[in-house]
mmCIF file of C-alpha atoms in Angstrom:
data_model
loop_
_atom_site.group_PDB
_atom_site.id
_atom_site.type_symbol
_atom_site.label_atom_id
_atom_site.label_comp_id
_atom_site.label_asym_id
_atom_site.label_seq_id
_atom_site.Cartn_x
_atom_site.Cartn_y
_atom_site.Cartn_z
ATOM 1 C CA UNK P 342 0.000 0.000 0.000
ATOM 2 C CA UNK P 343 0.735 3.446 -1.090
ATOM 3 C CA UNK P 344 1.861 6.057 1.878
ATOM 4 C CA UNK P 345 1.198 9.790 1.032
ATOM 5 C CA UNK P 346 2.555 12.327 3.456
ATOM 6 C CA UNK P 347 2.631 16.339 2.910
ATOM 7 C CA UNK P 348 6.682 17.914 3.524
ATOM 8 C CA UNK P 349 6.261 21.538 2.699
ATOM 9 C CA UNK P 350 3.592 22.057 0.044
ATOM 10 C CA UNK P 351 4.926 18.572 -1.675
ATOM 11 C CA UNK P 352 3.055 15.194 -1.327
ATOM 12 C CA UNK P 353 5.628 12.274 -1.061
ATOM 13 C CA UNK P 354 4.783 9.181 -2.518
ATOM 14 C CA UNK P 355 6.512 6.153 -1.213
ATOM 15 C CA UNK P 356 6.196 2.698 -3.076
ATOM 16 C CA UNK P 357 8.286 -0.125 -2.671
ATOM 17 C CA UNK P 358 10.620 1.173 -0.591
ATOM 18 C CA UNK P 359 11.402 4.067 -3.755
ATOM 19 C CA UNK P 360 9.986 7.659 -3.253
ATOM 20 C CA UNK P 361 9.121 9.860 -5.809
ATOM 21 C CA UNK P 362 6.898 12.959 -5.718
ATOM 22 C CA UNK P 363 3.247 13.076 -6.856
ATOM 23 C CA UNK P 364 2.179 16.140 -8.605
ATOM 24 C CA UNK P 365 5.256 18.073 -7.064
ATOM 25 C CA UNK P 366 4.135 21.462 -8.059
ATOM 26 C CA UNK P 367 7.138 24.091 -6.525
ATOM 27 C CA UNK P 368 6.016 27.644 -5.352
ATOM 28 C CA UNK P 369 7.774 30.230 -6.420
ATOM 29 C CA UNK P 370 8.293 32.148 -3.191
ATOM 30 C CA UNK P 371 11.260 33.311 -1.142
ATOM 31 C CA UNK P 372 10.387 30.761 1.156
ATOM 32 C CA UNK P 373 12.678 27.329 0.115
ATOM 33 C CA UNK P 374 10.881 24.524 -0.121
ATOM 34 C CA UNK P 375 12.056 21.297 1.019
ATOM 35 C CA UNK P 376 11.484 17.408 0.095
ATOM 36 C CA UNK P 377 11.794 14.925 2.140
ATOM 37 C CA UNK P 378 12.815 11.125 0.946
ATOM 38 C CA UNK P 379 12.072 7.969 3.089
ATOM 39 C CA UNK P 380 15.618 6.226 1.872
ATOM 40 C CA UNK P 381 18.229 4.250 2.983
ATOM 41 C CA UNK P 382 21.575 5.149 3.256
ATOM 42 C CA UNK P 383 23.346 5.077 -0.210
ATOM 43 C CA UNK P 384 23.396 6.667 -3.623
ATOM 44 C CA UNK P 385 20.769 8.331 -5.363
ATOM 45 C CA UNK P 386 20.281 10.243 -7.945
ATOM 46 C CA UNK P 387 17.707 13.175 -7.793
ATOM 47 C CA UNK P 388 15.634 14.248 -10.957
ATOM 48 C CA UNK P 389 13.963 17.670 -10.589
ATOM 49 C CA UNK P 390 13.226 20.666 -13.057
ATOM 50 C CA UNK P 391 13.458 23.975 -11.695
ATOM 51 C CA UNK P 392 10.914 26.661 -12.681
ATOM 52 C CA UNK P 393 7.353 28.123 -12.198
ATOM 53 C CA UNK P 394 4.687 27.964 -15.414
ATOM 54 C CA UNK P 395 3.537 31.548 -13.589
ATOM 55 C CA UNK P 396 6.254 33.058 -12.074
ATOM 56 C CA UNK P 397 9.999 34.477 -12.549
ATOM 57 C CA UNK P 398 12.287 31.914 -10.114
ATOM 58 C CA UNK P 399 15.628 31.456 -9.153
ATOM 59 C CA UNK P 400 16.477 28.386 -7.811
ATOM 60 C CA UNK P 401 19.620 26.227 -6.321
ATOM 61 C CA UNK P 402 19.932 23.137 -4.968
ATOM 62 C CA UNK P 403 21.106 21.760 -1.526
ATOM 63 C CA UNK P 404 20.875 18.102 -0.294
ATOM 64 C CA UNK P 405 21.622 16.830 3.375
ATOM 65 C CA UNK P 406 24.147 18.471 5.246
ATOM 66 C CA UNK P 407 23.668 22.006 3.256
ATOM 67 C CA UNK P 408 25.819 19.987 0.204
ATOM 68 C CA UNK P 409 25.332 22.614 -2.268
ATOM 69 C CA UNK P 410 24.628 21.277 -5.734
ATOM 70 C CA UNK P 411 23.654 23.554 -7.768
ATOM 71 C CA UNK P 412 23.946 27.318 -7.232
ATOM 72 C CA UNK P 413 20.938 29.640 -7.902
ATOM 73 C CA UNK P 414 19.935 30.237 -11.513
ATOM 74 C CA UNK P 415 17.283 32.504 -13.014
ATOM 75 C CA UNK P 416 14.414 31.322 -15.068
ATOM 76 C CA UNK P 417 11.397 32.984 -16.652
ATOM 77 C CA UNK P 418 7.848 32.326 -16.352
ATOM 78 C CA UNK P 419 7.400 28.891 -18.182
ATOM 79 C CA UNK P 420 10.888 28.646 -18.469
ATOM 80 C CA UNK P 421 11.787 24.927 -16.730
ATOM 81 C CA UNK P 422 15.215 23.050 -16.790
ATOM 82 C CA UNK P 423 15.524 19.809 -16.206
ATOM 83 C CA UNK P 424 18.256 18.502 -14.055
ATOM 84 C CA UNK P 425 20.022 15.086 -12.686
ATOM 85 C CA UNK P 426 21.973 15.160 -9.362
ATOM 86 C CA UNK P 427 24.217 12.262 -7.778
ATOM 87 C CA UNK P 428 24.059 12.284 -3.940
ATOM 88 C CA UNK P 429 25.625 10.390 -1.667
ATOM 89 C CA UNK P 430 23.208 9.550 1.968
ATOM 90 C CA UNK P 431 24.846 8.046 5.197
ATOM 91 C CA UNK P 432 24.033 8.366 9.075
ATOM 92 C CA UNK P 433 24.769 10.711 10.665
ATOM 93 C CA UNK P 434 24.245 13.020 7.047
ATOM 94 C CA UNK P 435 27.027 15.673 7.828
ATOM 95 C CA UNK P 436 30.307 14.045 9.887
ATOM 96 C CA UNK P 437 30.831 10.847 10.617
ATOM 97 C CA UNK P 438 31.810 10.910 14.465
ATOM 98 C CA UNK P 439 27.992 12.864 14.951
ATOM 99 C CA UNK P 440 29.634 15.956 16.601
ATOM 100 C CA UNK P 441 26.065 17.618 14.791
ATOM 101 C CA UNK P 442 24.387 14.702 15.555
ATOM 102 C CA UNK P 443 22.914 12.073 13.079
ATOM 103 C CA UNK P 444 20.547 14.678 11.053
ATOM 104 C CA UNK P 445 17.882 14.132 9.506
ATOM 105 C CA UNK P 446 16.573 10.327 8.119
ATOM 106 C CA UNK P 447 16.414 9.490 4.763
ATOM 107 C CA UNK P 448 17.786 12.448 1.633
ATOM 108 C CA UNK P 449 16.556 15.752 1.946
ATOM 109 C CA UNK P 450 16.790 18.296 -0.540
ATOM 110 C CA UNK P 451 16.357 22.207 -0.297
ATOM 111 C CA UNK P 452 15.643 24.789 -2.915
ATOM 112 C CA UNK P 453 17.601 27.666 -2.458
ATOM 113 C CA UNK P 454 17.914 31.135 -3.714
ATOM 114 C CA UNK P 455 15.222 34.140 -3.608
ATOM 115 C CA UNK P 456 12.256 32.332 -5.630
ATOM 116 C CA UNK P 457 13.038 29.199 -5.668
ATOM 117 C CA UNK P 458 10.638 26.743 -7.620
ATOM 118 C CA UNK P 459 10.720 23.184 -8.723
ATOM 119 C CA UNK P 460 8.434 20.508 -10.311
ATOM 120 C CA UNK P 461 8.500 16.571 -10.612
ATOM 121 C CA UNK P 462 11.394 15.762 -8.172
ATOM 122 C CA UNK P 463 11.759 12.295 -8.435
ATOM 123 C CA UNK P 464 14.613 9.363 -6.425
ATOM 124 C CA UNK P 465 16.099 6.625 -7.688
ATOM 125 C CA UNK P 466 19.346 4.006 -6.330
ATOM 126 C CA UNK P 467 21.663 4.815 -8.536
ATOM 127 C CA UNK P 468 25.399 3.115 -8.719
ATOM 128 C CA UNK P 469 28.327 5.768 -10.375
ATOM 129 C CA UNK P 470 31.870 5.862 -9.322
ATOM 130 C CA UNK P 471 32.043 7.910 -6.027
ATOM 131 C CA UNK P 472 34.678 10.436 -4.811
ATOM 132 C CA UNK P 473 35.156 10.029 -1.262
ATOM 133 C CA UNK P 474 36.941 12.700 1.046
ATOM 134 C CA UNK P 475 38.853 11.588 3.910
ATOM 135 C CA UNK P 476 39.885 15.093 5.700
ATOM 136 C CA UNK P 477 39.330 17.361 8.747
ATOM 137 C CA UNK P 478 37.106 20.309 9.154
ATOM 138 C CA UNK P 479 38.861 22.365 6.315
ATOM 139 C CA UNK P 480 36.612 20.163 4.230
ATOM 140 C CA UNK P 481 33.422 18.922 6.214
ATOM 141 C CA UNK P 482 29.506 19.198 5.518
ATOM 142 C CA UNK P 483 28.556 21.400 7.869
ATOM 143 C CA UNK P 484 25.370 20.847 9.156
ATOM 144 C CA UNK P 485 24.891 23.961 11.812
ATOM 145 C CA UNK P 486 26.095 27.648 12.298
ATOM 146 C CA UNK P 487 28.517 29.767 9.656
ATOM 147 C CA UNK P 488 30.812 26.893 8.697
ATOM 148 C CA UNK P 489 31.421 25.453 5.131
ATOM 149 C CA UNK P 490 33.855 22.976 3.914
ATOM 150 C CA UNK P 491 35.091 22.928 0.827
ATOM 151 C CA UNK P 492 33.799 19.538 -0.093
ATOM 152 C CA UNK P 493 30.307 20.558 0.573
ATOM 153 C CA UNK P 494 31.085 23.066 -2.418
ATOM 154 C CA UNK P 495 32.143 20.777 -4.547
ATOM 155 C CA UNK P 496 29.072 18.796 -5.903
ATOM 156 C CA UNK P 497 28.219 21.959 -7.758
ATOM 157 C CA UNK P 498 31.587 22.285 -9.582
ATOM 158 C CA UNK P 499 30.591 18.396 -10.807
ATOM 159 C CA UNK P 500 28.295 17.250 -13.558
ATOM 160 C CA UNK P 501 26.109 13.978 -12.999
ATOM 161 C CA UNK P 502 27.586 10.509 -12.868
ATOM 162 C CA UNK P 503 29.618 11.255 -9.822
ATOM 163 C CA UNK P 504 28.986 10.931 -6.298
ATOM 164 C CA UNK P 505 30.757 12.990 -3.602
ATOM 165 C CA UNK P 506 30.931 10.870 -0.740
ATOM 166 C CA UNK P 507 32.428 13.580 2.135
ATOM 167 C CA UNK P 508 33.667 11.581 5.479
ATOM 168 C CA UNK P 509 35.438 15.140 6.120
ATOM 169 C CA UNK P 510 35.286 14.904 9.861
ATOM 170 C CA UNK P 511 36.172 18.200 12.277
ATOM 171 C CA UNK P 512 38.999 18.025 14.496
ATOM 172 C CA UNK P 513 40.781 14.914 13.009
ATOM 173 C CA UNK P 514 44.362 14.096 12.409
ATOM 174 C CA UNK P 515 46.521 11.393 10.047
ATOM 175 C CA UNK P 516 46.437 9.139 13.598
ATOM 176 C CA UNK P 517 42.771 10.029 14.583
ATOM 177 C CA UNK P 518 41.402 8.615 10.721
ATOM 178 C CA UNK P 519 43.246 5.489 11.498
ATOM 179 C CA UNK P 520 42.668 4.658 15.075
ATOM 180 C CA UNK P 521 38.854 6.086 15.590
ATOM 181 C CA UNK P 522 36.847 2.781 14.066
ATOM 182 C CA UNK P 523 34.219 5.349 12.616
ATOM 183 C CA UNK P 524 36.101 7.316 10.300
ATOM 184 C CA UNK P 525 39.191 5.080 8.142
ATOM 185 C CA UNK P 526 37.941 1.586 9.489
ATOM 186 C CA UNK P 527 34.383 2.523 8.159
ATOM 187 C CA UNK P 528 35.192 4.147 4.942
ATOM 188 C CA UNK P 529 37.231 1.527 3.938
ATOM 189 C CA UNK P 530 35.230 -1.305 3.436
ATOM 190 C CA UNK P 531 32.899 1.380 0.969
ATOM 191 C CA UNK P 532 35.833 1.831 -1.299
ATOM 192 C CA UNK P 533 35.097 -0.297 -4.470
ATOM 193 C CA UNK P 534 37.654 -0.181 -7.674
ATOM 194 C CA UNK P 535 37.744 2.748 -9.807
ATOM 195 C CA UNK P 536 36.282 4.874 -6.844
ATOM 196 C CA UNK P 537 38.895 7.895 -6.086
ATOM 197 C CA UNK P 538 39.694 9.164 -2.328
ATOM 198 C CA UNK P 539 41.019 12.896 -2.229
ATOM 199 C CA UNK P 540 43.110 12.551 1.411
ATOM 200 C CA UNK P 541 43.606 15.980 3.085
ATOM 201 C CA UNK P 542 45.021 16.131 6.299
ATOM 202 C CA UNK P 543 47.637 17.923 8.292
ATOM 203 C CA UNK P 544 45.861 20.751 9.933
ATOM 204 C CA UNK P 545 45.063 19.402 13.244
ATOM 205 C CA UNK P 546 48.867 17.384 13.266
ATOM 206 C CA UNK P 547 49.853 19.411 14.859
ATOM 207 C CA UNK P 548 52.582 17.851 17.134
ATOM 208 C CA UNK P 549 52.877 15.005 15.154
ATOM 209 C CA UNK P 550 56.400 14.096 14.223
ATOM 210 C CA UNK P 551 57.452 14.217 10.529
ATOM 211 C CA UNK P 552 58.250 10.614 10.394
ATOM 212 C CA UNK P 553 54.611 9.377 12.233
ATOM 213 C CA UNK P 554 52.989 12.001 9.849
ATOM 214 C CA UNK P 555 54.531 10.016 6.676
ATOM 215 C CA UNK P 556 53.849 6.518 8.361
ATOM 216 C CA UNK P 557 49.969 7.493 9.047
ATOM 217 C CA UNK P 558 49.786 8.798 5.159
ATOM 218 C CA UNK P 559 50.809 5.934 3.814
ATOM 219 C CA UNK P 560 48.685 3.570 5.951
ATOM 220 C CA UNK P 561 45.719 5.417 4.276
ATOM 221 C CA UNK P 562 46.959 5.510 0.904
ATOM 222 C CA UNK P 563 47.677 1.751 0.935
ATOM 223 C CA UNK P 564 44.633 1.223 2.438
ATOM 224 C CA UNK P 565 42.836 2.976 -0.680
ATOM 225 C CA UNK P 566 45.156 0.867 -3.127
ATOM 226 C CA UNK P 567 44.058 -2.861 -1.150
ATOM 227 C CA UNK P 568 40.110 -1.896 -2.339
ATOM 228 C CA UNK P 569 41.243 -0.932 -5.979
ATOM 229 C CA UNK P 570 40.760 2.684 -5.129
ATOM 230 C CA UNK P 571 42.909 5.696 -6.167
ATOM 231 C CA UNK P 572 44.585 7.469 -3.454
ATOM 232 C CA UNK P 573 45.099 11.110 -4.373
ATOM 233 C CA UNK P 574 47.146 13.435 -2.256
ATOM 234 C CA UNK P 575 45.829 16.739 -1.243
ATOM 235 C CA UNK P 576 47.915 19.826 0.611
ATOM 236 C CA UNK P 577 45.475 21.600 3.208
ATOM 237 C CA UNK P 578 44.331 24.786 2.738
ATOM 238 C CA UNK P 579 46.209 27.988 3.952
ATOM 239 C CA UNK P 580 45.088 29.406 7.497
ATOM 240 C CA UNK P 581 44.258 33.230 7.458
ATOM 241 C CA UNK P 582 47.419 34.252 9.312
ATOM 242 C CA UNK P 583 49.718 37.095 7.950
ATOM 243 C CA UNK P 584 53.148 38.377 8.802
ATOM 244 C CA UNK P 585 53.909 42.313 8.481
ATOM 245 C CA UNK P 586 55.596 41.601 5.285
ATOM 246 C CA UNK P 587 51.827 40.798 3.641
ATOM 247 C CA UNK P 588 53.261 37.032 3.179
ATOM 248 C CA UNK P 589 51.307 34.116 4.561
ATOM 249 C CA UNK P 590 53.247 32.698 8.419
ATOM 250 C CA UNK P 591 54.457 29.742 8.492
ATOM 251 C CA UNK P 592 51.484 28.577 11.034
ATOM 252 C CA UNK P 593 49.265 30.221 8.111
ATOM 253 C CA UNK P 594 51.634 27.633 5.670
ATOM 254 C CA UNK P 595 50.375 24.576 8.187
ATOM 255 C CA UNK P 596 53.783 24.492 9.441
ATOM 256 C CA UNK P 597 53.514 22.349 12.636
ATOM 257 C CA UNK P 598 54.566 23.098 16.149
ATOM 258 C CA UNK P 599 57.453 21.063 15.889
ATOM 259 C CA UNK P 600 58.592 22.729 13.070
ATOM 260 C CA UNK P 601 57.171 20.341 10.494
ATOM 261 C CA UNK P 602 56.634 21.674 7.090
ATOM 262 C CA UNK P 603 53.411 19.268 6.538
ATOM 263 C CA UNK P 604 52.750 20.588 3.069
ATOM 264 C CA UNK P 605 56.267 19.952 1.452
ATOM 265 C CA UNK P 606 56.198 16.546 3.685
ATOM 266 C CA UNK P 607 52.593 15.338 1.678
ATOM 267 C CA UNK P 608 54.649 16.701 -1.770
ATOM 268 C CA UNK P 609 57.823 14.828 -1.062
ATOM 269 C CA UNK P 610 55.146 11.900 0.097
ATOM 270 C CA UNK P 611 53.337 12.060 -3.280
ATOM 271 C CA UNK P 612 56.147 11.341 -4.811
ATOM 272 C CA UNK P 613 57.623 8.321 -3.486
ATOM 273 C CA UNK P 614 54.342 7.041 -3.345
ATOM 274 C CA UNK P 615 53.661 7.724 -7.359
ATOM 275 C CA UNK P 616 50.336 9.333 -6.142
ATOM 276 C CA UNK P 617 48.530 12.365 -8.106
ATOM 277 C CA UNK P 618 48.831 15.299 -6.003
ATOM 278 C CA UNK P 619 46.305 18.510 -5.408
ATOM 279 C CA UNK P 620 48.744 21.342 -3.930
ATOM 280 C CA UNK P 621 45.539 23.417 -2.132
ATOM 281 C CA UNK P 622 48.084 24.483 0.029
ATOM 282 C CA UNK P 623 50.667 26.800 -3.047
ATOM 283 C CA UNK P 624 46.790 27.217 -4.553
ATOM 284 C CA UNK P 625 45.335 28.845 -2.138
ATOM 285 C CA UNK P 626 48.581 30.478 -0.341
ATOM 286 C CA UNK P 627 49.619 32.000 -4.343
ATOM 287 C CA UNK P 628 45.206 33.430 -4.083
ATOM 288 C CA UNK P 629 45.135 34.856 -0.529
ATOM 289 C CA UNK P 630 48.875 37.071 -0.687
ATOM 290 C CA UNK P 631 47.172 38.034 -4.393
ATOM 291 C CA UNK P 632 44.488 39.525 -2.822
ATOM 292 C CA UNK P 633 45.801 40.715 0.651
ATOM 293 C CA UNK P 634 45.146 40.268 4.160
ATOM 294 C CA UNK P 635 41.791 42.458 3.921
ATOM 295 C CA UNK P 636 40.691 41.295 0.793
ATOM 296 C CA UNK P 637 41.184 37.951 1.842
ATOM 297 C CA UNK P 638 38.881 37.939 5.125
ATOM 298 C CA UNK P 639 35.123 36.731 3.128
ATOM 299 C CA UNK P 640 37.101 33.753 1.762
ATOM 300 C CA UNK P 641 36.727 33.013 6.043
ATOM 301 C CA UNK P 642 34.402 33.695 8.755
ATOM 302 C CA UNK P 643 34.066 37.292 10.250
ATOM 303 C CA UNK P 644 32.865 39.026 12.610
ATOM 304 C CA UNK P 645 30.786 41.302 10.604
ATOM 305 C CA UNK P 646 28.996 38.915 8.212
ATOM 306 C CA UNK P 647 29.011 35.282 10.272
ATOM 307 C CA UNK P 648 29.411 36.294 14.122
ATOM 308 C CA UNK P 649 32.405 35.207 14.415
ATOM 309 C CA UNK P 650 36.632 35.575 13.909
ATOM 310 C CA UNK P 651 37.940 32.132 12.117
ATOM 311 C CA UNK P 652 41.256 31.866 10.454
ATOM 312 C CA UNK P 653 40.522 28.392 9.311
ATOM 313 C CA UNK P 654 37.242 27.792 8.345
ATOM 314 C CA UNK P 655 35.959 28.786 5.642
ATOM 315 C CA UNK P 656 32.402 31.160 4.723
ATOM 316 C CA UNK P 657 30.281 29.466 1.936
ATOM 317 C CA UNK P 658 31.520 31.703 -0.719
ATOM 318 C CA UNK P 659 35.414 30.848 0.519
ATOM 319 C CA UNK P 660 34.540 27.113 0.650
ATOM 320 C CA UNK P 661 32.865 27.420 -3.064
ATOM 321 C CA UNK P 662 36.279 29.211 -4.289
ATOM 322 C CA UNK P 663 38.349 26.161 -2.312
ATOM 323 C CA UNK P 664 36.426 23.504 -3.786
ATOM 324 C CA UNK P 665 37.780 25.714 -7.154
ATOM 325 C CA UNK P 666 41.286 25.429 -6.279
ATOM 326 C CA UNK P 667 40.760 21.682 -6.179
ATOM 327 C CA UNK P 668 39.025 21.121 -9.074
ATOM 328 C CA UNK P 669 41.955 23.009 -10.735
ATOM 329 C CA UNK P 670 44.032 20.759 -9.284
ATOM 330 C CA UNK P 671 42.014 17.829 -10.624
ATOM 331 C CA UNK P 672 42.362 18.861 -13.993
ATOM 332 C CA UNK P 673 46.050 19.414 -13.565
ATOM 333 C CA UNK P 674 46.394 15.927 -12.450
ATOM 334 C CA UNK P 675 44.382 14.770 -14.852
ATOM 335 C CA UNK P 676 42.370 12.782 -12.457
ATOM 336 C CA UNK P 677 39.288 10.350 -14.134
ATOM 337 C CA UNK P 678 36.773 12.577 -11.698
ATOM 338 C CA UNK P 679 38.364 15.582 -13.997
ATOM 339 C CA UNK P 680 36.109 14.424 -16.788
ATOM 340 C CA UNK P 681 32.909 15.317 -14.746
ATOM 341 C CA UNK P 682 33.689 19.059 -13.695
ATOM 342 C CA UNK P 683 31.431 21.218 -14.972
#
């Protein structure tokens, strides 16, 4: 039997364990409207076409964990476009250690922007080589307050037959993602051949030797190789920290307490390893002394637009021009998930 239940204006259809929306007429209002899926953790991809028959909209897409996937985009009055997204649902939806707690069930998606309007959204399992991020809070979905990681940008820098799988998880190290059972131990398994892993980590290694660093990186990137996977290297991202001189500090650079140059360590790493390396580190150092220490303060959180003073983390704008610098990267390294950027 058939269950119909109303989420926000839209009634949700479920059959057979697969949900798809019936009728699914959007509003075109500044109020988002949201859509809620009764699913099981896994892949999915979402069908929707964005646009009012009545109305001027503009519409963007968020799943989950505020994953942006597709930014805001105009349309006229009768004006519809179709599109196809890839998402990626787990428990808990944003980090995998539930420091926001497990979210909510099943795959939710949001319409964003200031009229946003969508008709027949539609689910469906889907199975397409996956992405997965193994990092630290430089890169997490974000589920509460001002925070944005750059691989919560990233789904809307990709085209459709991709999955972003984010295990991003605040607070961790290289020693942390192998000894806590819910982040390395549990993405492992998930890893199936052909899927890539981006690994950024080095920001919260703080006072971790240079030789335990190395050890720890190459546990995870042989780890990725025993599934079939491909481990890809990734430099963290530059802290907002400037000298007098208008050049980046070396605590800015991610060098460590003890002196550790973690950046130039991962490069070295990279290539004794003969892994494809992302350098998000010279990226986004080279973009931040281009624009200056002022300039450079809405790439992070502030005071005067989030509440708040943060020299690492990054404001959604600043974690949609990171997830830039990687995709650059990507390409660079020519990198099979370079074929779906947009």
């Amino acid at each position: 039997m058939s269950l119909v239940r109303l989420t926000s204006r839209v009634a949700v259809l479920l059959v057979a364990g697969l949900v798809v929306t019936e009728g699914g007429a959007g509003a075109a209002t500044a109020a988002a409207v949201d859509y809620s899926f009764t699913v099981a953790p896994g892949d999915y991809e979402v069908t929707l076409t964005k646009g009012s028959a009545t109305q001027a909209a503009q519409t963007g897409v968020q799943v989950e964990a505020r994953r942006t996937m597709l930014a805001p985009v105009s349309t006229r009055a009768g004006e519809f476009r179709r599109e196809v997204l890839t998402v990626n649902v787990r428990s808990p939806e944003s980090m995998p250690t539930g420091e926001e707690g497990t979210g909510t069930p099943g795959l939710q998606v949001h319409l964003t922007g200031s009229r946003p309007a969508a008709v027949n959204v539609s689910v469906a399992p889907v199975r397409r080589p996956r992405l997965f991020v193994v990092s630290d809070s430089t890169a997490s979905d974000w589920l509460k307050g001002p925070k944005r990681g750059w691989a919560q940008e990233l789904p809307q820098l990709l085209r459709p037959g991709i999955v972003v799988a984010n295990y991003a998880d605040s607070g961790e190290s290289t020693g942390s993602w192998l000894s806590n059972p819910r982040l390395f131990a549990t993405v492992k398994p998930l890893i199936q051949p052909g899927d890539e892993v981006l690994i950024q980590l080095a920001h919260n290694d703080k006072t971790t030797p240079e030789s335990t660093f190395q050890a720890n990186l190459g546990k995870l990137v042989d780890g990725v190789r025993q599934r079939g996977g491909l481990p890809v290297l990734v430099t963290p991202p530059v802290r907002h920290q400037f000298g007098p001189d208008g050049k980046l500090t070396p605590t800015g650079l991610i060098v460590n307490n003890l002196g550790v140059d973690l950046p130039a360590v991962i490069r070295d790493l990279a290539g004794k390893l003969h892994v494809p390396l992302i350098d998000l580190t010279a990226r986004s150092q080279a973009l931040l002394e281009r624009l200056g220490e002022s300039a450079s303060w809405p790439l992070y959180l502030t005071v005067q637009h989030d509440g708040v003073q943060d020299y690492a983390h990054f404001s959604e704008y600043g974690g949609t021009v990171m997830a830039g610098l990687v995709t650059q990267g990507m390409a660079e390294a020519q990198l099979p998930a370079a074929a779906f950027l947009r």
